[in-house]
XYZ file of C-alpha atoms in Angstrom:
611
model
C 133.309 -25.729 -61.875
C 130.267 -27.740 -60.569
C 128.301 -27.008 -63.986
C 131.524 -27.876 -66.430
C 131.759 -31.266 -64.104
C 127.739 -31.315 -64.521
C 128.085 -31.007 -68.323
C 130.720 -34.208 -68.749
C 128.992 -35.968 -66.641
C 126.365 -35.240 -69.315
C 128.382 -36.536 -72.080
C 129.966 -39.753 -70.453
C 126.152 -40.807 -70.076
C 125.331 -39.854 -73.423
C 127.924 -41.800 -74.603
C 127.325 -44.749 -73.179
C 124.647 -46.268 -75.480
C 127.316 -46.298 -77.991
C 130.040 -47.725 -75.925
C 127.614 -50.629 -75.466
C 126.831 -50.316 -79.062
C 130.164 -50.962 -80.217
C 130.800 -53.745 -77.719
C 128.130 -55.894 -78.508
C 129.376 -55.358 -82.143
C 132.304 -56.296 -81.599
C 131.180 -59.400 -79.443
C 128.999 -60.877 -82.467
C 132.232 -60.491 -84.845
C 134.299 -62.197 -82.107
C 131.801 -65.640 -81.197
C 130.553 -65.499 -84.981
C 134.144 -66.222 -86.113
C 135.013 -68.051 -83.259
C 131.923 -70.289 -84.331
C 133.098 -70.297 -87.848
C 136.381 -71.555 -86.691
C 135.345 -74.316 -85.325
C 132.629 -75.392 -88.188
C 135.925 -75.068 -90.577
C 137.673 -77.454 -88.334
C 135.352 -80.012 -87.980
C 134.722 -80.039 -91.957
C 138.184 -79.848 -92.643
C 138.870 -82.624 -89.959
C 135.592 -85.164 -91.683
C 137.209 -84.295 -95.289
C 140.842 -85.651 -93.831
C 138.870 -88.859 -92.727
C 137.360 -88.863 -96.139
C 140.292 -88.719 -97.399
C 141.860 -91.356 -95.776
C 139.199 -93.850 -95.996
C 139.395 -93.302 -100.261
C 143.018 -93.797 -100.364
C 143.116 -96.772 -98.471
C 140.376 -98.429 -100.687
C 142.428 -97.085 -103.785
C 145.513 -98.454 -102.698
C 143.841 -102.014 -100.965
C 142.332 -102.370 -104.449
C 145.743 -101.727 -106.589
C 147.589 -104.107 -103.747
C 144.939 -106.663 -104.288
C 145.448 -106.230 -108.256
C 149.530 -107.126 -107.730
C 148.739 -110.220 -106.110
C 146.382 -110.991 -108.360
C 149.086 -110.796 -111.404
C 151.689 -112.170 -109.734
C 149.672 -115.280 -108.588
C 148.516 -116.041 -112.271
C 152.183 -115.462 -113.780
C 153.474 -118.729 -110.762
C 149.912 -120.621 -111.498
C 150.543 -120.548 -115.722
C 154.793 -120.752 -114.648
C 155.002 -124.711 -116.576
C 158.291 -125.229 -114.972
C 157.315 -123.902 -111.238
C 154.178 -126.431 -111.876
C 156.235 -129.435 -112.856
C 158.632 -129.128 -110.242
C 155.758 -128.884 -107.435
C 154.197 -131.754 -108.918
C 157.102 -134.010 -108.587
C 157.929 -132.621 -105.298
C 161.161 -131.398 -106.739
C 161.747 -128.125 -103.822
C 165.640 -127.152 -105.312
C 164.377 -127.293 -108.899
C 160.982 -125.017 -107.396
C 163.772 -122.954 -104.876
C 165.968 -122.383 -108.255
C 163.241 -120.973 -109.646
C 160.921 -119.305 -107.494
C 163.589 -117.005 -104.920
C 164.528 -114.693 -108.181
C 160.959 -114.392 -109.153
C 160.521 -113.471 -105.806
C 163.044 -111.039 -105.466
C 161.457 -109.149 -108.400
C 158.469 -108.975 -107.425
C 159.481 -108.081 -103.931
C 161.061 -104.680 -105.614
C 158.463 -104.044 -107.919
C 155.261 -104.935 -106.261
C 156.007 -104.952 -102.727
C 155.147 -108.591 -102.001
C 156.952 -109.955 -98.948
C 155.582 -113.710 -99.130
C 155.347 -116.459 -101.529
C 154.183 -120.039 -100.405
C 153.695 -123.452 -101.874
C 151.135 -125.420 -99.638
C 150.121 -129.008 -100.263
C 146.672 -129.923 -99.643
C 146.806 -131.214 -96.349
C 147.903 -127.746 -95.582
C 151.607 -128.587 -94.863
C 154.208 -125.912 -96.203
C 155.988 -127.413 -99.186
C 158.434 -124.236 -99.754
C 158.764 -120.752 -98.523
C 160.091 -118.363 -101.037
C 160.790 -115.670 -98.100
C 162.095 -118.055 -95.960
C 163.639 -121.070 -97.312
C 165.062 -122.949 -94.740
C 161.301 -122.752 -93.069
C 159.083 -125.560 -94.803
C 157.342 -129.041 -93.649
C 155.403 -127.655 -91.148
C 151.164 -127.017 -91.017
C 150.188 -123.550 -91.711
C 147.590 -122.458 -89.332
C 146.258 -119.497 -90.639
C 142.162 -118.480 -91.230
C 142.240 -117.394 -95.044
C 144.175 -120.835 -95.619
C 141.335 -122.730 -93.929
C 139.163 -120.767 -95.909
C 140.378 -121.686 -98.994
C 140.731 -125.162 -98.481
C 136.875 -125.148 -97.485
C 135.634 -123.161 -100.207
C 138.210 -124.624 -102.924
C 137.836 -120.996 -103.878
C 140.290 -117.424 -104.049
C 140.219 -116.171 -100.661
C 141.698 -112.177 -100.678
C 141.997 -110.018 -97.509
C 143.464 -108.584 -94.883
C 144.699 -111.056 -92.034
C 146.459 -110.676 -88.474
C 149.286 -112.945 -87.999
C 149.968 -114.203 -84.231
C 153.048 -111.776 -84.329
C 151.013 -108.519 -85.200
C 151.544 -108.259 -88.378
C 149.234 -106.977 -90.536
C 149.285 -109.071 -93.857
C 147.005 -108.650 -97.375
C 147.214 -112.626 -98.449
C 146.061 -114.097 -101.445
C 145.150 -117.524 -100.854
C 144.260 -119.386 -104.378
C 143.618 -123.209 -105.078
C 146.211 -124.836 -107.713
C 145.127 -126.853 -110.285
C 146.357 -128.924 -112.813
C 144.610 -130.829 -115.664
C 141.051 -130.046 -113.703
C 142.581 -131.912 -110.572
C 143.865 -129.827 -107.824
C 147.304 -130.206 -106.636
C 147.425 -127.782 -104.186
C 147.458 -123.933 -102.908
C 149.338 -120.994 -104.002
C 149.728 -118.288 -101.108
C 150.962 -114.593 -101.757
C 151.635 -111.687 -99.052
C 151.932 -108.088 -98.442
C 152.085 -106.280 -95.233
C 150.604 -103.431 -94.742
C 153.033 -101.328 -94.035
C 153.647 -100.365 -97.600
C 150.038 -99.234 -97.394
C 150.313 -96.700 -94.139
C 153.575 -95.124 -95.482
C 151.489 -94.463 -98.940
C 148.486 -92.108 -96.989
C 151.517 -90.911 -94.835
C 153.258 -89.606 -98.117
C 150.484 -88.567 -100.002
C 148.087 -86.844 -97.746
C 150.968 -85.653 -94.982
C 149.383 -87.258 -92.216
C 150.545 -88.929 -88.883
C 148.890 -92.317 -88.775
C 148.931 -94.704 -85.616
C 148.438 -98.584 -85.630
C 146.497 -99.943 -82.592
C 145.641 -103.647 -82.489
C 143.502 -105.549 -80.121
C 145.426 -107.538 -77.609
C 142.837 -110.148 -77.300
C 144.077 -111.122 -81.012
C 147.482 -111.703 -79.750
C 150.000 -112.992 -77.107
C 152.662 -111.690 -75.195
C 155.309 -113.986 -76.861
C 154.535 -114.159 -80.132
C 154.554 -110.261 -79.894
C 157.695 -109.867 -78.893
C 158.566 -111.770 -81.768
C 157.376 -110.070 -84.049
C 158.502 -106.278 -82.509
C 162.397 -107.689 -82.945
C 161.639 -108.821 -86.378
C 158.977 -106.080 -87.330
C 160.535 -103.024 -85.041
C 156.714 -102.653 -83.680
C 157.404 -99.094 -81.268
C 154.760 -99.952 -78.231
C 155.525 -102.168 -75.492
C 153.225 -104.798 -74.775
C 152.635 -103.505 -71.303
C 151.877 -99.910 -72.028
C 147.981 -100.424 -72.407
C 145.379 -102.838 -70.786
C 143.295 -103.505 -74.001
C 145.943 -102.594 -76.665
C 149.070 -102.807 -78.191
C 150.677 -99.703 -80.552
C 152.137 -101.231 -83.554
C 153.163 -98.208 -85.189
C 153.658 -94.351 -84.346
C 153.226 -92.533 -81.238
C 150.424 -91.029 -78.700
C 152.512 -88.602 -77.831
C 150.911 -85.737 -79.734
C 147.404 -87.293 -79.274
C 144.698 -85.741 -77.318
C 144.873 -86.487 -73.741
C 141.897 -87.907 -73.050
C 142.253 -90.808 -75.845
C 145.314 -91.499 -74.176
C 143.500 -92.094 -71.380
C 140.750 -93.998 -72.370
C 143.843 -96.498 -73.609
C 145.358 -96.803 -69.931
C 141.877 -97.594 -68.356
C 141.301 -100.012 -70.620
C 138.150 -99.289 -71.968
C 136.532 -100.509 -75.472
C 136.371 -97.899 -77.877
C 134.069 -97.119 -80.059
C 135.207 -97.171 -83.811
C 132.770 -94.789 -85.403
C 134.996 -91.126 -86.195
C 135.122 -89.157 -83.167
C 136.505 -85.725 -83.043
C 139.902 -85.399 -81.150
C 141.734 -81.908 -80.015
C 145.026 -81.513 -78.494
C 144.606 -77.931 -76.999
C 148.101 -77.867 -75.377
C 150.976 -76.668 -78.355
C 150.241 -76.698 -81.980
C 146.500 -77.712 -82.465
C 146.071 -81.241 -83.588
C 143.053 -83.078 -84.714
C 142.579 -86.785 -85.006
C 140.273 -88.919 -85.653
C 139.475 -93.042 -85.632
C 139.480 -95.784 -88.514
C 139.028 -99.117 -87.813
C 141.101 -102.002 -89.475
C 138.711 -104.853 -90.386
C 139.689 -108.062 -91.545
C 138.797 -110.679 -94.598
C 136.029 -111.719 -92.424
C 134.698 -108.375 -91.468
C 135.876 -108.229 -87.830
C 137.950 -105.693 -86.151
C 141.602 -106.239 -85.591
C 142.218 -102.698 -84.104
C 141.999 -99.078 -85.308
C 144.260 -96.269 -86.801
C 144.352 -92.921 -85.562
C 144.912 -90.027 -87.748
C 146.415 -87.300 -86.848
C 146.684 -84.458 -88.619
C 148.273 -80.698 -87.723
C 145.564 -77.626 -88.047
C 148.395 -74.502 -86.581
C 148.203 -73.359 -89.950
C 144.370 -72.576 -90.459
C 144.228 -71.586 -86.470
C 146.796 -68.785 -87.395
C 145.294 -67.919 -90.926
C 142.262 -67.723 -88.905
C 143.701 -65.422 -86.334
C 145.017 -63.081 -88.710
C 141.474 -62.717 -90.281
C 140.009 -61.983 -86.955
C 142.666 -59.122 -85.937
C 142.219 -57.535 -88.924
C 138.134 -57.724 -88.424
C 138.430 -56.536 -84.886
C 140.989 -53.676 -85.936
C 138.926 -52.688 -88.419
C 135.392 -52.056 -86.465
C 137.601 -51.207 -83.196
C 138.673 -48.302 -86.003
C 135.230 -47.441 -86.723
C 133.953 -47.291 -83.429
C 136.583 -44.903 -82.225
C 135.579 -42.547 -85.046
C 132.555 -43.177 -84.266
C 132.893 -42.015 -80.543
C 134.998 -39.329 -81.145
C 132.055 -37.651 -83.765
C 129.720 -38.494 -81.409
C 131.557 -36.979 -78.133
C 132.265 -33.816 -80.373
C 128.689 -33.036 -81.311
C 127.754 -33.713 -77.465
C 130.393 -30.981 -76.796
C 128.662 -28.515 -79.444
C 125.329 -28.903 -78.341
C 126.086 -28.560 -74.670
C 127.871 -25.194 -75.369
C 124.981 -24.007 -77.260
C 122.490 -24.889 -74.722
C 125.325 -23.494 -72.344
C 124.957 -20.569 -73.966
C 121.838 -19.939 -74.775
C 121.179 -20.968 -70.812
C 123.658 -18.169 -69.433
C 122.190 -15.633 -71.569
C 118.225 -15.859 -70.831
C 119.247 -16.094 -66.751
C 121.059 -12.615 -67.459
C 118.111 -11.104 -69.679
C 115.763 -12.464 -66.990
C 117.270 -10.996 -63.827
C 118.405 -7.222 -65.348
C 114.107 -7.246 -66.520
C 115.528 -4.085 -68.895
C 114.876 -6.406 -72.234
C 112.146 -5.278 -74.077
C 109.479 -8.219 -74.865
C 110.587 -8.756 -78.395
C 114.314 -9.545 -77.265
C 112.931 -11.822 -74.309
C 110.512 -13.283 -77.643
C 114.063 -13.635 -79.564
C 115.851 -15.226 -76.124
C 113.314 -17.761 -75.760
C 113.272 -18.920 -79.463
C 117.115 -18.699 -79.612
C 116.894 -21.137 -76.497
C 114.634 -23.557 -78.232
C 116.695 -23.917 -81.204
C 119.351 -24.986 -78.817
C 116.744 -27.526 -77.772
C 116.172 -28.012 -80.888
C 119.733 -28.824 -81.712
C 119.863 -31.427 -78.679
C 117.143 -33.118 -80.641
C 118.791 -33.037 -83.851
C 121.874 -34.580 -83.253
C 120.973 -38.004 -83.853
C 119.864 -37.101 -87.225
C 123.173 -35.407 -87.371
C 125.081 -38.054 -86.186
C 122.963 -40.688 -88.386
C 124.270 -39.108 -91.493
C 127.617 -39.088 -90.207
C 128.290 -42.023 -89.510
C 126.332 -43.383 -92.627
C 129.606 -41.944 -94.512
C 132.377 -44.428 -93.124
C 129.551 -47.231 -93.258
C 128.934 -46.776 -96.522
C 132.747 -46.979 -97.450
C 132.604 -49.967 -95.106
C 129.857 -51.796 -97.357
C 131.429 -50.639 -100.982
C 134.998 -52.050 -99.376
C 133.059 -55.513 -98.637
C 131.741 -55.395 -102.244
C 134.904 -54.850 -103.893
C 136.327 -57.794 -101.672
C 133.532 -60.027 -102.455
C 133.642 -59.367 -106.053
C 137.806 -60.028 -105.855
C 139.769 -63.571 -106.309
C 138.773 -64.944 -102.956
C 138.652 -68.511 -101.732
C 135.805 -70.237 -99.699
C 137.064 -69.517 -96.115
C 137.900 -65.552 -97.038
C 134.471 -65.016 -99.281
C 132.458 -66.053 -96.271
C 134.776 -63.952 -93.764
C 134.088 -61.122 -96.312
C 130.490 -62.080 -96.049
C 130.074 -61.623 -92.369
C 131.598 -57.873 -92.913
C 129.333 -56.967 -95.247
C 126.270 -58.815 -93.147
C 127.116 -56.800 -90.052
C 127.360 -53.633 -91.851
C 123.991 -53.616 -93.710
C 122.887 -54.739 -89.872
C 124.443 -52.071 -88.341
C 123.071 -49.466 -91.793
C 119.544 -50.656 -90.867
C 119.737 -49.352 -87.207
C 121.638 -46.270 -88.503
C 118.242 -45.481 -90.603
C 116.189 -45.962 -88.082
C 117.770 -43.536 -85.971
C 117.201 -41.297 -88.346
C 113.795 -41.809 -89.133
C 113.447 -41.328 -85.226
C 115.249 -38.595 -85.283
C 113.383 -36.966 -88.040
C 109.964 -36.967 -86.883
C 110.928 -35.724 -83.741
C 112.490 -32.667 -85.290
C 109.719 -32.853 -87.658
C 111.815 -32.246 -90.665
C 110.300 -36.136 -92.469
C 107.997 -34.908 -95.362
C 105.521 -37.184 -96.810
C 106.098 -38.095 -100.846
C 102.499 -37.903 -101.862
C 101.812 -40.061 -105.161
C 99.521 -41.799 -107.334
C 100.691 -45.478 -106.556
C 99.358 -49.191 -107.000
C 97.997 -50.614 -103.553
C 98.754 -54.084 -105.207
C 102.288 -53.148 -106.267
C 103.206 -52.300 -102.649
C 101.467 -56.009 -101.526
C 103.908 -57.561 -103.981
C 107.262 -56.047 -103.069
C 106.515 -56.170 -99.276
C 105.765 -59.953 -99.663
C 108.887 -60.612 -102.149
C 111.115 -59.221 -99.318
C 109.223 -61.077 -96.294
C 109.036 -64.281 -98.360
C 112.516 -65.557 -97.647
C 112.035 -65.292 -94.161
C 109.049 -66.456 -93.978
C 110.277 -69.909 -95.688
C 113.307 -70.069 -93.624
C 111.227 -70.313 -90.250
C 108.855 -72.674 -92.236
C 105.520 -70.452 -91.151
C 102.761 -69.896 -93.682
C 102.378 -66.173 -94.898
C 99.044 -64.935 -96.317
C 98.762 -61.460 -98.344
C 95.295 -60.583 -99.322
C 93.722 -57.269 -100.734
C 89.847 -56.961 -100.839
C 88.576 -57.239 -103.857
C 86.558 -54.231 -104.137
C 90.376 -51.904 -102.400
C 91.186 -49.302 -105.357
C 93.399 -50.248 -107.403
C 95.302 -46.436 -107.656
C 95.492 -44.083 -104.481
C 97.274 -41.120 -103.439
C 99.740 -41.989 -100.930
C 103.196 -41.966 -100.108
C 104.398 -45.706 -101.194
C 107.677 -45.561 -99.495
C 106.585 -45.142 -96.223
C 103.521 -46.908 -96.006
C 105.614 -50.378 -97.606
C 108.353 -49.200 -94.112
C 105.535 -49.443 -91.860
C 103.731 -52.724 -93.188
C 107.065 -54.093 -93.567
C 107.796 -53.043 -89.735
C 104.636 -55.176 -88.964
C 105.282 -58.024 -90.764
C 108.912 -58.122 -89.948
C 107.346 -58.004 -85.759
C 105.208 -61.013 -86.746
C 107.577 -63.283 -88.300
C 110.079 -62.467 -85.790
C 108.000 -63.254 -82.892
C 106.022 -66.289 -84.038
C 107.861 -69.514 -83.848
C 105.162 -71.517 -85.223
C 101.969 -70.974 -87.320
C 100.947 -68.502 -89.598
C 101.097 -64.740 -90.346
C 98.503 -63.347 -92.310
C 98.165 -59.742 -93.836
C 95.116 -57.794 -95.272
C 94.143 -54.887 -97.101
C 90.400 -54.155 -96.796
C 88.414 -51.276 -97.683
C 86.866 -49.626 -94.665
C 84.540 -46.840 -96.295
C 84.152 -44.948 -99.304
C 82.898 -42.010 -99.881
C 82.882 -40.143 -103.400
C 86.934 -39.622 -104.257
C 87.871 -40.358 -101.153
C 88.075 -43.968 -99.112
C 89.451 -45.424 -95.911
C 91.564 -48.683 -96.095
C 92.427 -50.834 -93.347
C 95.541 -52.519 -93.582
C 95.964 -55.719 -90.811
C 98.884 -57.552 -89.777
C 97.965 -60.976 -87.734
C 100.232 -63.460 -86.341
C 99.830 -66.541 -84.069
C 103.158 -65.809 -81.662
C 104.011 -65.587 -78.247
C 101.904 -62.030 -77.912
C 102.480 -59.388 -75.807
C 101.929 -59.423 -71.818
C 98.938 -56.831 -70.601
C 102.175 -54.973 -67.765
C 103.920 -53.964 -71.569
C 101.069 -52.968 -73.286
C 101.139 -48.894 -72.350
C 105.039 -48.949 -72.973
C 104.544 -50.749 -76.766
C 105.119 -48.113 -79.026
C 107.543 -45.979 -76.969
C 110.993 -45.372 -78.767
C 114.018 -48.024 -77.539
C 111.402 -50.374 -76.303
C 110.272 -53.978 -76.319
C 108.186 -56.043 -74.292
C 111.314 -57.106 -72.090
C 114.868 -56.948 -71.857
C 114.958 -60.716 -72.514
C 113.030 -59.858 -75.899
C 116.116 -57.704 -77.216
C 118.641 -60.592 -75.881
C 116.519 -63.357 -77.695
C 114.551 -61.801 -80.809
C 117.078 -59.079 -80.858
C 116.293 -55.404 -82.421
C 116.643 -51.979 -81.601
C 112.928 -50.996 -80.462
C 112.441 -48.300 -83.126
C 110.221 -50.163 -85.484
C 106.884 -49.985 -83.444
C 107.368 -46.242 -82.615
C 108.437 -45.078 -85.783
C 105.308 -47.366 -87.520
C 102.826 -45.573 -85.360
C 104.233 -41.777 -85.936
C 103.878 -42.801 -89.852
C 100.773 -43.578 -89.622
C 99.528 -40.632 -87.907
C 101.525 -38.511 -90.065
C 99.643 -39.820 -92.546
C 96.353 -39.346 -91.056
C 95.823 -42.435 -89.771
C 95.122 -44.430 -86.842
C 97.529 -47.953 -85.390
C 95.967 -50.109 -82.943
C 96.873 -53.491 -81.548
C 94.987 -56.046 -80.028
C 97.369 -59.090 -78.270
C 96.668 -62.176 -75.855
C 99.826 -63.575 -74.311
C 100.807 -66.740 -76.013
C 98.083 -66.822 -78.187
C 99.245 -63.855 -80.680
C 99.301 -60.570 -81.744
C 96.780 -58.268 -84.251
C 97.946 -54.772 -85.484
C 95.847 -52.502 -87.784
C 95.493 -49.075 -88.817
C 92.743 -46.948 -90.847
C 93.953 -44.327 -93.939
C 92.368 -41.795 -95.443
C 93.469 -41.924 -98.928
C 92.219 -40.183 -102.565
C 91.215 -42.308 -104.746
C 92.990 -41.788 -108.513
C 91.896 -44.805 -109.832
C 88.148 -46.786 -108.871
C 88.876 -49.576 -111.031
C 89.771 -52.651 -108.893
C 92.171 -56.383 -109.533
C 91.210 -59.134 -106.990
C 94.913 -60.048 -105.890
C 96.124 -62.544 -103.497
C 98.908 -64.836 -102.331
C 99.503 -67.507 -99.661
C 102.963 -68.695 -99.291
C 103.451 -71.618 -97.189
């Protein structure tokens, strides 16, 4: 009982590592996406902004052009012009209030006056029982100053935001007075509400207004805030209801706010984003601001969906993963079990010969053997499912996708080809140490290996902005005898180490040639970085299997620990020596010495420096 306990003991801890495994995996899936969520979001909320800032210059513009018109068609109107002239207002009235209707309906323009040039009201087309009194109004002053078109946006003393088109009338050179067209704004919100499906909120500045004339204008206008809801600010149109909170409150306290775009979530009910857009007047000066709203449910749950299926997916793997993994534990145990139970009984009967004891004790370790073999055995199995895993992410990738599911799609196929590259060196590990890794011995081009190992590092290299230096010695062979594959995984091991740990600076690799020696020549091959080094405690524990300098090196750098260990039983497979010299925060050096055959003596200076 004690040993069957003792043996699942055995396999709980040997599963752990790939409990962990499998967690952090799934981890990374779960903050990358969460990340991408919210980079999605924030684009989707500046393009809504975007958006909303293009229509209203679209539509400002194609407002601006229907005053225009309609101005010119009253200015060139002979009749309208005679009848202002002789101060004739039921002759002008007769003919002004149908024009006015029409272009009311057709062009959305609410206001037509006829000022004199004192600035006294001659006739109201919108209003004709209101005339004979001064207008007070800035783009009328404006006018009258200039003696020029004044067009823009203005806020009348009831809070109403009007477009007005202000333009001196003149007759036989001489002016006679000043034409005055109007269209609120209104029109102009409802359009961007329409066409882009937005929620859009009107705040003005109170300091532009009063209480009375307010009032006013919500009975005639149907404004929906009350005058006393915020210190600072008045809500024309809309409602804060569905607004985040803490704009809300920034309203009630008072405070200014600042009109550049902020970012706005409502993370109670359906997710809504909003953002700011000032309303600036003909003179350039702030009136208030509008706040966009805008409803994002529908990409959160899109989003969602995508995530479940990502987490089912490698929660799916994993378990397969597990099971294999507990099932070969199980296998090997019974064997050494086995193997175990029978040596104890040979041992203490003493009536097997010395050849069956000889038999016993290499039938035991090939159940060590076994033990050590099974994560070469596991390696290739789970390489299977991966491998489906990366083809799947090809097809998908290669399939009708938009932006937000290619780069979803990505990520799978990222994190696989991660997860492939730990997978092989597990098995590389796991090779050597069952010494079943054979060396591919081959006439190959030192040079040729120098160019594909820096074509792979360059990208890095240039993302991390450090300079990389490859040089080969002029008077290196240019053919030796050597297995290319392996000796391009360990200088690749290197360099990968040194870009990964250098932050700033310069890596710098070199081939040299050692001695020679009829056919036969020793190269030195030198990896050099300026990084953050290695620590003189971690030195003796470098090049042991599943280790780094620290655990904070795994956390930050990241890595499985293999590369250093499997570089260095390379080499000496291949008859060579690595060393490593290192001084903390200054950088790192690693070399190593081959014996190679020369098949070629004929030599090509090569060398490139990529900054």
């Amino acid at each position: 009982m004690s040993r069957w306990t003792d043996n699942l003991n055995m396999r709980h801890r040997a599963m752990v590592p790939l409990f962990l495994t499998i967690g952090i995996f799934l981890a990374g899936i779960s903050g990358t996406l969460k990340v991408g969520l919210e980079k999605h979001l924030r684009q989707r909320h500046d393009n809504t902004m975007d958006q909303v800032e293009a229509l209203q210059i679209l539509q400002a513009k194609s407002y601006r052009q229907k005053l225009q018109t309609a101005v010119e068609v009253i200015e060139k109107d002979p009749v309208l012009r005679t009848a202002f002239l002789e101060r004739d207002r039921g002759t002008l009235l007769d003919q002004v209030v149908p024009l006015f209707v029409q272009l009311n309906r057709s062009a959305n323009i609410t206001q037509i006056y006829f000022h004199e040039m004192d600035k006294i009201c001659f006739l109201r087309a919108h209003s004709t029982n209101h005339y004979g009194d001064i207008v007070q109004r800035e783009t009328l002053d404006e006018a009258v100053v200039t003696e020029s078109e004044i067009v823009g946006m203005e806020l009348g003393g009831r809070g109403a935001m009007t477009l007005r088109l202000v333009r001196p009338w003149y007759h036989e050179g001489l002016l006679i007075g000043y034409l005055e067209l109007g269209m609120e704004m209104q029109w102009l919100t409802a359009d961007i509400r329409r066409v882009l499906d937005l929620n859009i909120i009107t705040v003005l500045d109170k300091t532009l207004l009063t209480e009375s004339d307010w009032k006013k204008g919500k009975d005639t206008f149907g404004y929906t805030g009350k005058w006393t809801d915020y210190p600072g600010y008045v809500i024309a149109d809309g409602s804060l209801a569905k607004v985040d909170p803490g704009l809300h409150e920034v309203l009630r306290k008072g405070d200014r706010i600042s009109l550049s775009r902020i970012w706005q979530t409502n993370q109670s009910g359906p997710r809504q984003l909003s953002g700011l857009y000032p309303l600036i007047d003909f003179k350039s000066e702030v009136m208030g601001f509008q706040i966009v709203v805008w409803d994002a449910s529908e990409v959160v749950r899109d989003h969602s969906s995508m995530f479940w299926i990502l987490i089912l997916g490698v929660f799916g793997i994993g378990v397969l993963i597990l099971a294999l993994g507990y099932y070969y534990l199980g296998q090997v145990q019974y064997d050494l079990d086995s193997a175990h139970e029978d040596l104890t009984h040979t041992l203490s009967l003493q009536v097997v010969a010395t050849d069956e004891a000889e038999k016993m004790r290499l039938k035991a370790e090939a159940s060590d053997q076994i033990k050590s073999n099974f994560l070469a055995n596991m390696s290739h199995e789970i390489r299977t499912p991966m491998n489906g895993v990366l083809g799947m992410a090809e097809i998908l990738l290669n399939s009708n996708l938009n932006e937000e599911q290619e780069e979803y799609a990505s990520l799978v196929q990222t994190s696989a080809q991660s997860l492939m590259i730990i997978i092989n060196d597990l098995l590389d590990i796991s090779k050597i140490e069952s010494q079943n890794l054979k060396l591919d011995l081959r006439s190959m081009d030192v040079r040729s290996v120098v160019d594909l190992v820096t074509q792979e590092i360059r990208p890095e290299a240039e993302e991390k902005g450090l300079s990389l230096t490859c040089t080969v010695a002029a008077e290196v062979p240019e053919k030796i005898n050597c297995d290319p594959v392996r000796l391009k995984q360990v200088v690749v091991n290197l360099l990968d180490n040194a870009l990964k740990f250098t932050p700033v600076g310069s890596v710098v690799f070199q081939v040299d040639l050692e001695a020679s020696e009829n056919s036969r020549s020793h190269l030195r091959f030198t990896v050099s970085d300026t990084g953050v080094g290695i620590s003189p405690q971690e030195k003796d524990r470098l090049f042991e299997a599943f280790n780094q300098a620290d655990n904070s090196t795994t956390r930050h750098f990241g890595g499985t620990g293999l590369g250093l260990a499997i570089s260095r039983q390379l080499v000496t497979l291949m008859g060579g020596t690595l060393t490593f010299k290192s001084t903390e925060g200054m950088g790192s050096r690693f070399r190593f010495t081959l014996p190679v055959e020369v098949t070629n003596t004929t030599s090509d200076p090569s060398c490139c420096h990529i900054s």
